[in-house]
Amino acid sequence: MNKEARYIFTVCSAVFLILVFVSFLNIGCSNEEHFSHMGEEEHHGSHGMASPEAMKGRNPISATKESVGRGRETFMKLCAVCHGTSAQGDGQAAGNLKHPPADLTKTAGHDSDSDIALIIANGRDSMPGWKNKLNANEIWDVTNYIQSLNP
């Protein structure tokens, strides 16, 4: 690859990463803005989105191969940009965050399912909550995927 092509590739890569990061920030901000303007009945109503009550207690979704697969698919779409495709906290946007993403391969098997589900739903530090985008079953599927990282 010649010098000019390498320069164009570098610039395009940088622009792509910036767009991904800005998109991620917009998702997190829109989640919080949307939630802050909603009444309790609307947030916990029939939209199928996760309520805090749904994340407490025992995981109602068995950690089957199908659940873990669905959770992995959701994780790759929404979480890998920060946590990385290997879930080690090394995603493309990780370096731009105030608080580094968790290495989920180290927390898997140590935190309870409900603790993980609550973090996914409500967020923590730089991580946005996903309760306005995912329903309870989707959050439990992601929880099952994360727990599967420590067999």
Coordinates of C-alpha atoms in Angstrom, one line a residue:
M1 CA 0.0 0.0 0.0
N2 CA 1.5 3.4 -1.0
K3 CA 1.7 6.3 1.3
E4 CA -1.4 8.1 0.0
A5 CA -3.6 5.0 0.3
R6 CA -2.4 4.4 3.8
Y7 CA -3.2 8.0 4.7
I8 CA -6.7 7.7 3.3
F9 CA -7.2 4.4 5.1
T10 CA -6.1 6.0 8.4
V11 CA -8.3 9.0 8.0
C12 CA -11.3 6.8 7.1
S13 CA -10.7 4.5 10.0
A14 CA -10.5 7.5 12.4
V15 CA -13.7 9.0 11.1
F16 CA -15.4 5.6 11.5
L17 CA -14.3 5.2 15.1
I18 CA -15.4 8.7 15.9
L19 CA -18.9 8.0 14.4
V20 CA -19.2 4.8 16.3
F21 CA -18.3 6.5 19.6
V22 CA -20.6 9.4 19.0
S23 CA -23.4 7.0 18.1
F24 CA -22.8 5.1 21.3
L25 CA -22.9 8.3 23.4
N26 CA -26.2 9.3 21.7
I27 CA -27.7 5.9 22.6
G28 CA -26.8 6.3 26.2
C29 CA -28.0 9.9 26.4
S30 CA -31.2 9.2 24.7
N31 CA -31.9 6.3 27.1
E32 CA -31.5 8.6 30.1
E33 CA -33.4 11.5 28.6
H34 CA -36.3 9.2 27.5
F35 CA -36.5 7.6 31.0
S36 CA -36.3 10.9 32.9
H37 CA -39.4 12.2 31.0
M38 CA -41.5 9.1 31.5
G39 CA -43.9 8.4 34.3
E40 CA -43.5 5.2 36.3
E41 CA -46.6 3.6 34.7
E42 CA -45.3 4.3 31.2
H43 CA -41.8 3.0 31.9
H44 CA -43.0 -0.2 33.6
G45 CA -46.1 -0.6 31.5
S46 CA -46.9 -2.8 28.6
H47 CA -44.0 -1.7 26.3
G48 CA -42.2 -5.0 27.1
M49 CA -39.1 -3.1 28.4
A50 CA -37.4 -4.3 31.5
S51 CA -38.5 -3.0 34.9
P52 CA -36.2 -3.0 38.0
E53 CA -38.6 -5.6 39.6
A54 CA -38.0 -8.0 36.7
M55 CA -34.3 -8.0 37.3
K56 CA -34.4 -8.9 41.0
G57 CA -34.4 -12.5 42.2
R58 CA -33.8 -15.7 40.4
N59 CA -33.0 -15.7 36.6
P60 CA -36.1 -17.1 35.0
I61 CA -34.3 -17.9 31.7
S62 CA -32.4 -21.2 31.7
A63 CA -28.8 -20.8 30.4
T64 CA -29.5 -23.0 27.4
K65 CA -27.4 -23.0 24.3
E66 CA -30.2 -21.0 22.6
S67 CA -30.4 -18.3 25.4
V68 CA -26.6 -17.9 25.5
G69 CA -26.6 -17.6 21.7
R70 CA -29.3 -14.9 21.7
G71 CA -27.4 -13.1 24.5
R72 CA -24.2 -13.3 22.5
E73 CA -25.9 -11.8 19.5
T74 CA -27.3 -8.9 21.6
F75 CA -23.9 -8.4 23.3
M76 CA -22.1 -8.1 19.9
K77 CA -24.6 -5.5 18.7
L78 CA -24.8 -3.3 21.8
C79 CA -22.0 -4.1 24.2
A80 CA -18.9 -5.1 22.2
V81 CA -18.1 -1.6 21.1
C82 CA -17.0 -0.9 24.7
H83 CA -16.5 -4.4 26.2
G84 CA -14.9 -5.8 23.1
T85 CA -15.8 -8.9 21.1
S86 CA -13.9 -11.0 23.7
A87 CA -15.7 -9.1 26.6
Q88 CA -12.4 -8.2 28.1
G89 CA -13.1 -4.4 28.3
D90 CA -11.0 -3.7 25.2
G91 CA -13.7 -2.5 22.7
Q92 CA -13.1 0.3 20.1
A93 CA -14.7 2.9 22.3
A94 CA -13.2 1.8 25.6
G95 CA -10.3 4.2 25.5
N96 CA -12.6 7.2 25.2
L97 CA -14.6 6.5 28.3
K98 CA -14.1 8.1 31.7
H99 CA -14.5 4.7 33.4
P100 CA -13.0 1.7 31.6
P101 CA -15.5 -1.1 30.8
A102 CA -15.3 -4.2 33.0
D103 CA -13.5 -7.3 31.9
L104 CA -16.5 -9.5 31.9
T105 CA -14.4 -12.7 31.7
K106 CA -13.2 -11.9 35.2
T107 CA -16.6 -11.1 36.7
A108 CA -18.4 -14.0 35.0
G109 CA -19.2 -16.7 37.5
H110 CA -18.5 -14.4 40.5
D111 CA -21.4 -11.9 40.3
S112 CA -25.0 -13.2 40.7
D113 CA -27.3 -13.2 37.7
S114 CA -29.5 -10.6 39.3
D115 CA -26.5 -8.3 39.9
I116 CA -25.4 -8.6 36.3
A117 CA -29.0 -8.1 35.0
L118 CA -29.4 -4.9 37.2
I119 CA -26.2 -3.5 35.8
I120 CA -27.3 -4.2 32.2
A121 CA -30.7 -2.6 32.9
N122 CA -29.6 0.4 34.9
G123 CA -26.0 1.0 33.8
R124 CA -23.0 1.9 35.9
D125 CA -20.2 4.5 35.6
S126 CA -19.8 5.2 31.9
M127 CA -22.1 2.4 30.9
P128 CA -25.7 3.4 29.9
G129 CA -28.6 1.4 31.1
W130 CA -30.4 -0.7 28.5
K131 CA -33.8 -1.1 30.2
N132 CA -35.4 1.2 27.6
K133 CA -34.1 -0.8 24.7
L134 CA -34.2 -4.4 25.9
N135 CA -36.9 -6.4 27.5
A136 CA -36.4 -8.5 30.6
N137 CA -35.8 -11.7 28.6
E138 CA -33.2 -10.1 26.4
I139 CA -31.4 -8.8 29.5
W140 CA -31.5 -12.3 31.0
D141 CA -30.1 -13.7 27.8
V142 CA -27.2 -11.3 27.9
T143 CA -26.7 -12.2 31.5
N144 CA -26.6 -15.9 30.6
Y145 CA -24.0 -15.1 27.8
I146 CA -21.8 -13.2 30.3
Q147 CA -22.0 -16.0 32.8
S148 CA -21.0 -18.5 30.1
L149 CA -17.7 -16.7 29.7
N150 CA -16.4 -18.4 32.9
P151 CA -17.4 -22.1 32.4

